[in-house]
JSON list of C-alpha atoms in Angstrom, two decimals:
[
{"chain": "A", "resi": 1013, "resn": "MET", "atom": "CA", "xyz": [3.93, -18.53, 0.24]},
{"chain": "A", "resi": 1014, "resn": "LYS", "atom": "CA", "xyz": [2.31, -18.43, -2.99]},
{"chain": "A", "resi": 1015, "resn": "PHE", "atom": "CA", "xyz": [1.28, -15.09, -4.73]},
{"chain": "A", "resi": 1016, "resn": "PHE", "atom": "CA", "xyz": [0.58, -13.47, -8.04]},
{"chain": "A", "resi": 1017, "resn": "TYR", "atom": "CA", "xyz": [2.97, -10.50, -8.64]},
{"chain": "A", "resi": 1018, "resn": "THR", "atom": "CA", "xyz": [3.03, -7.63, -11.04]},
{"chain": "A", "resi": 1019, "resn": "ASP", "atom": "CA", "xyz": [5.43, -4.89, -11.33]},
{"chain": "A", "resi": 1020, "resn": "VAL", "atom": "CA", "xyz": [3.66, -1.64, -12.08]},
{"chain": "A", "resi": 1021, "resn": "GLY", "atom": "CA", "xyz": [7.06, 0.28, -12.30]},
{"chain": "A", "resi": 1022, "resn": "SER", "atom": "CA", "xyz": [7.70, 4.00, -11.16]},
{"chain": "A", "resi": 1023, "resn": "ARG", "atom": "CA", "xyz": [4.63, 5.73, -10.72]},
{"chain": "A", "resi": 1024, "resn": "GLN", "atom": "CA", "xyz": [3.44, 9.23, -9.43]},
{"chain": "A", "resi": 1025, "resn": "ALA", "atom": "CA", "xyz": [1.34, 9.77, -6.26]},
{"chain": "A", "resi": 1026, "resn": "GLY", "atom": "CA", "xyz": [-2.45, 9.67, -7.29]},
{"chain": "A", "resi": 1027, "resn": "ASP", "atom": "CA", "xyz": [-1.88, 7.04, -10.24]},
{"chain": "A", "resi": 1028, "resn": "VAL", "atom": "CA", "xyz": [-4.60, 4.28, -9.98]},
{"chain": "A", "resi": 1029, "resn": "VAL", "atom": "CA", "xyz": [-3.84, 0.66, -10.14]},
{"chain": "A", "resi": 1030, "resn": "GLU", "atom": "CA", "xyz": [-6.85, -1.75, -10.98]},
{"chain": "A", "resi": 1031, "resn": "VAL", "atom": "CA", "xyz": [-6.95, -5.32, -10.09]},
{"chain": "A", "resi": 1032, "resn": "THR", "atom": "CA", "xyz": [-9.74, -7.55, -11.13]},
{"chain": "A", "resi": 1033, "resn": "LEU", "atom": "CA", "xyz": [-10.24, -10.95, -9.65]},
{"chain": "A", "resi": 1034, "resn": "SER", "atom": "CA", "xyz": [-12.08, -13.97, -10.13]},
{"chain": "A", "resi": 1035, "resn": "SER", "atom": "CA", "xyz": [-12.51, -14.80, -6.16]},
{"chain": "A", "resi": 1036, "resn": "VAL", "atom": "CA", "xyz": [-11.61, -13.07, -3.00]},
{"chain": "A", "resi": 1037, "resn": "ALA", "atom": "CA", "xyz": [-8.22, -12.51, -2.41]},
{"chain": "A", "resi": 1038, "resn": "ASN", "atom": "CA", "xyz": [-5.61, -10.50, -0.35]},
{"chain": "A", "resi": 1039, "resn": "VAL", "atom": "CA", "xyz": [-4.27, -7.50, -2.68]},
{"chain": "A", "resi": 1040, "resn": "ARG", "atom": "CA", "xyz": [-1.12, -5.37, -1.65]},
{"chain": "A", "resi": 1041, "resn": "LEU", "atom": "CA", "xyz": [0.31, -2.55, -3.37]},
{"chain": "A", "resi": 1042, "resn": "MET", "atom": "CA", "xyz": [3.90, -2.02, -1.90]},
{"chain": "A", "resi": 1043, "resn": "ASP", "atom": "CA", "xyz": [7.12, -0.07, -2.67]},
{"chain": "A", "resi": 1044, "resn": "THR", "atom": "CA", "xyz": [9.89, -2.16, -3.34]},
{"chain": "A", "resi": 1045, "resn": "LEU", "atom": "CA", "xyz": [11.40, -2.02, 0.07]},
{"chain": "A", "resi": 1046, "resn": "ASN", "atom": "CA", "xyz": [8.00, -3.53, 1.45]},
{"chain": "A", "resi": 1047, "resn": "PHE", "atom": "CA", "xyz": [7.56, -5.95, -1.33]},
{"chain": "A", "resi": 1048, "resn": "ASN", "atom": "CA", "xyz": [10.98, -7.57, -0.27]},
{"chain": "A", "resi": 1049, "resn": "ASN", "atom": "CA", "xyz": [9.89, -7.72, 3.30]},
{"chain": "A", "resi": 1050, "resn": "TYR", "atom": "CA", "xyz": [6.68, -9.26, 2.00]},
{"chain": "A", "resi": 1051, "resn": "LYS", "atom": "CA", "xyz": [8.54, -11.83, 0.35]},
{"chain": "A", "resi": 1052, "resn": "LYS", "atom": "CA", "xyz": [10.61, -12.76, 3.14]},
{"chain": "A", "resi": 1053, "resn": "GLY", "atom": "CA", "xyz": [7.53, -12.90, 5.35]},
{"chain": "A", "resi": 1054, "resn": "MET", "atom": "CA", "xyz": [8.40, -9.91, 7.46]},
{"chain": "A", "resi": 1055, "resn": "LYS", "atom": "CA", "xyz": [6.63, -6.99, 8.47]},
{"chain": "A", "resi": 1056, "resn": "HIS", "atom": "CA", "xyz": [5.66, -4.75, 5.48]},
{"chain": "A", "resi": 1057, "resn": "ILE", "atom": "CA", "xyz": [3.33, -1.72, 5.04]},
{"chain": "A", "resi": 1058, "resn": "TYR", "atom": "CA", "xyz": [0.89, -1.77, 1.89]},
{"chain": "A", "resi": 1059, "resn": "THR", "atom": "CA", "xyz": [-2.18, -0.20, 0.52]},
{"chain": "A", "resi": 1060, "resn": "GLY", "atom": "CA", "xyz": [-4.97, -2.45, 0.06]},
{"chain": "A", "resi": 1061, "resn": "GLY", "atom": "CA", "xyz": [-6.05, -5.63, 1.97]},
{"chain": "A", "resi": 1062, "resn": "LEU", "atom": "CA", "xyz": [-8.90, -8.24, 1.58]},
{"chain": "A", "resi": 1063, "resn": "ALA", "atom": "CA", "xyz": [-10.79, -7.57, -1.68]},
{"chain": "A", "resi": 1064, "resn": "ARG", "atom": "CA", "xyz": [-14.11, -9.17, -1.57]},
{"chain": "A", "resi": 1065, "resn": "GLN", "atom": "CA", "xyz": [-15.24, -7.47, -4.94]},
{"chain": "A", "resi": 1066, "resn": "SER", "atom": "CA", "xyz": [-13.64, -6.93, -8.28]},
{"chain": "A", "resi": 1067, "resn": "PRO", "atom": "CA", "xyz": [-12.33, -4.61, -9.59]},
{"chain": "A", "resi": 1068, "resn": "ILE", "atom": "CA", "xyz": [-10.38, -2.95, -6.84]},
{"chain": "A", "resi": 1069, "resn": "ARG", "atom": "CA", "xyz": [-8.85, 0.33, -7.49]},
{"chain": "A", "resi": 1070, "resn": "LEU", "atom": "CA", "xyz": [-5.63, 1.33, -5.42]},
{"chain": "A", "resi": 1071, "resn": "THR", "atom": "CA", "xyz": [-4.16, 4.70, -5.39]},
{"chain": "A", "resi": 1072, "resn": "VAL", "atom": "CA", "xyz": [-0.47, 5.05, -5.39]},
{"chain": "A", "resi": 1073, "resn": "PRO", "atom": "CA", "xyz": [0.12, 7.16, -2.27]},
{"chain": "A", "resi": 1074, "resn": "THR", "atom": "CA", "xyz": [3.72, 8.29, -2.94]},
{"chain": "A", "resi": 1075, "resn": "VAL", "atom": "CA", "xyz": [6.12, 8.64, -6.04]},
{"chain": "A", "resi": 1076, "resn": "GLY", "atom": "CA", "xyz": [8.57, 5.72, -6.31]},
{"chain": "A", "resi": 1077, "resn": "HIS", "atom": "CA", "xyz": [8.49, 2.11, -7.82]},
{"chain": "A", "resi": 1078, "resn": "TRP", "atom": "CA", "xyz": [5.53, 0.23, -6.89]},
{"chain": "A", "resi": 1079, "resn": "HIS", "atom": "CA", "xyz": [4.38, -3.74, -7.11]},
{"chain": "A", "resi": 1080, "resn": "VAL", "atom": "CA", "xyz": [1.10, -5.63, -6.72]},
{"chain": "A", "resi": 1081, "resn": "ALA", "atom": "CA", "xyz": [0.95, -8.91, -4.83]},
{"chain": "A", "resi": 1082, "resn": "ILE", "atom": "CA", "xyz": [-2.24, -10.83, -4.69]},
{"chain": "A", "resi": 1083, "resn": "ASP", "atom": "CA", "xyz": [-2.67, -14.17, -2.56]},
{"chain": "A", "resi": 1084, "resn": "ILE", "atom": "CA", "xyz": [-5.36, -16.43, -1.13]},
{"chain": "A", "resi": 1085, "resn": "ASN", "atom": "CA", "xyz": [-3.47, -17.06, 2.05]},
{"chain": "A", "resi": 1086, "resn": "GLY", "atom": "CA", "xyz": [-6.10, -17.79, 4.92]},
{"chain": "A", "resi": 1087, "resn": "ILE", "atom": "CA", "xyz": [-9.00, -17.51, 2.43]},
{"chain": "A", "resi": 1088, "resn": "GLN", "atom": "CA", "xyz": [-11.28, -20.62, 2.18]},
{"chain": "A", "resi": 1089, "resn": "GLY", "atom": "CA", "xyz": [-12.71, -21.62, -1.29]},
{"chain": "A", "resi": 1090, "resn": "SER", "atom": "CA", "xyz": [-10.65, -19.38, -3.16]},
{"chain": "A", "resi": 1091, "resn": "SER", "atom": "CA", "xyz": [-8.46, -22.10, -5.46]},
{"chain": "A", "resi": 1092, "resn": "GLY", "atom": "CA", "xyz": [-8.19, -21.32, -8.99]},
{"chain": "A", "resi": 1093, "resn": "LEU", "atom": "CA", "xyz": [-7.79, -17.60, -8.59]},
{"chain": "A", "resi": 1094, "resn": "LYS", "atom": "CA", "xyz": [-7.30, -15.61, -11.75]},
{"chain": "A", "resi": 1095, "resn": "ALA", "atom": "CA", "xyz": [-6.26, -11.89, -11.54]},
{"chain": "A", "resi": 1096, "resn": "GLY", "atom": "CA", "xyz": [-5.13, -8.97, -13.73]},
{"chain": "A", "resi": 1097, "resn": "VAL", "atom": "CA", "xyz": [-3.31, -5.80, -12.95]},
{"chain": "A", "resi": 1098, "resn": "LYS", "atom": "CA", "xyz": [-3.18, -2.77, -14.82]},
{"chain": "A", "resi": 1099, "resn": "VAL", "atom": "CA", "xyz": [-2.67, 1.14, -14.36]},
{"chain": "A", "resi": 1100, "resn": "VAL", "atom": "CA", "xyz": [-6.01, 3.02, -15.53]},
{"chain": "A", "resi": 1101, "resn": "SER", "atom": "CA", "xyz": [-4.35, 6.64, -14.80]},
{"chain": "A", "resi": 1102, "resn": "ALA", "atom": "CA", "xyz": [-0.95, 7.78, -14.90]}
]
């Protein structure tokens, strides 16, 4: 599985991660355990989902180390995806 990945580091609950997209994509904000499961194709828990508009803002739910994965798996017509990730509040 191909995906864009950004490690947003250690974050506090309530921090906001902003993701900008050039087209529709799946956006997942996950802790380290769930990100490792995602990479293995296993069940994982995340904040986010199908993003139809940009930017999308995701709120970190708990204190911890966080990762953002962006993919176009199962989405027609989204080739050439460009994405950016930044923490907008800390």
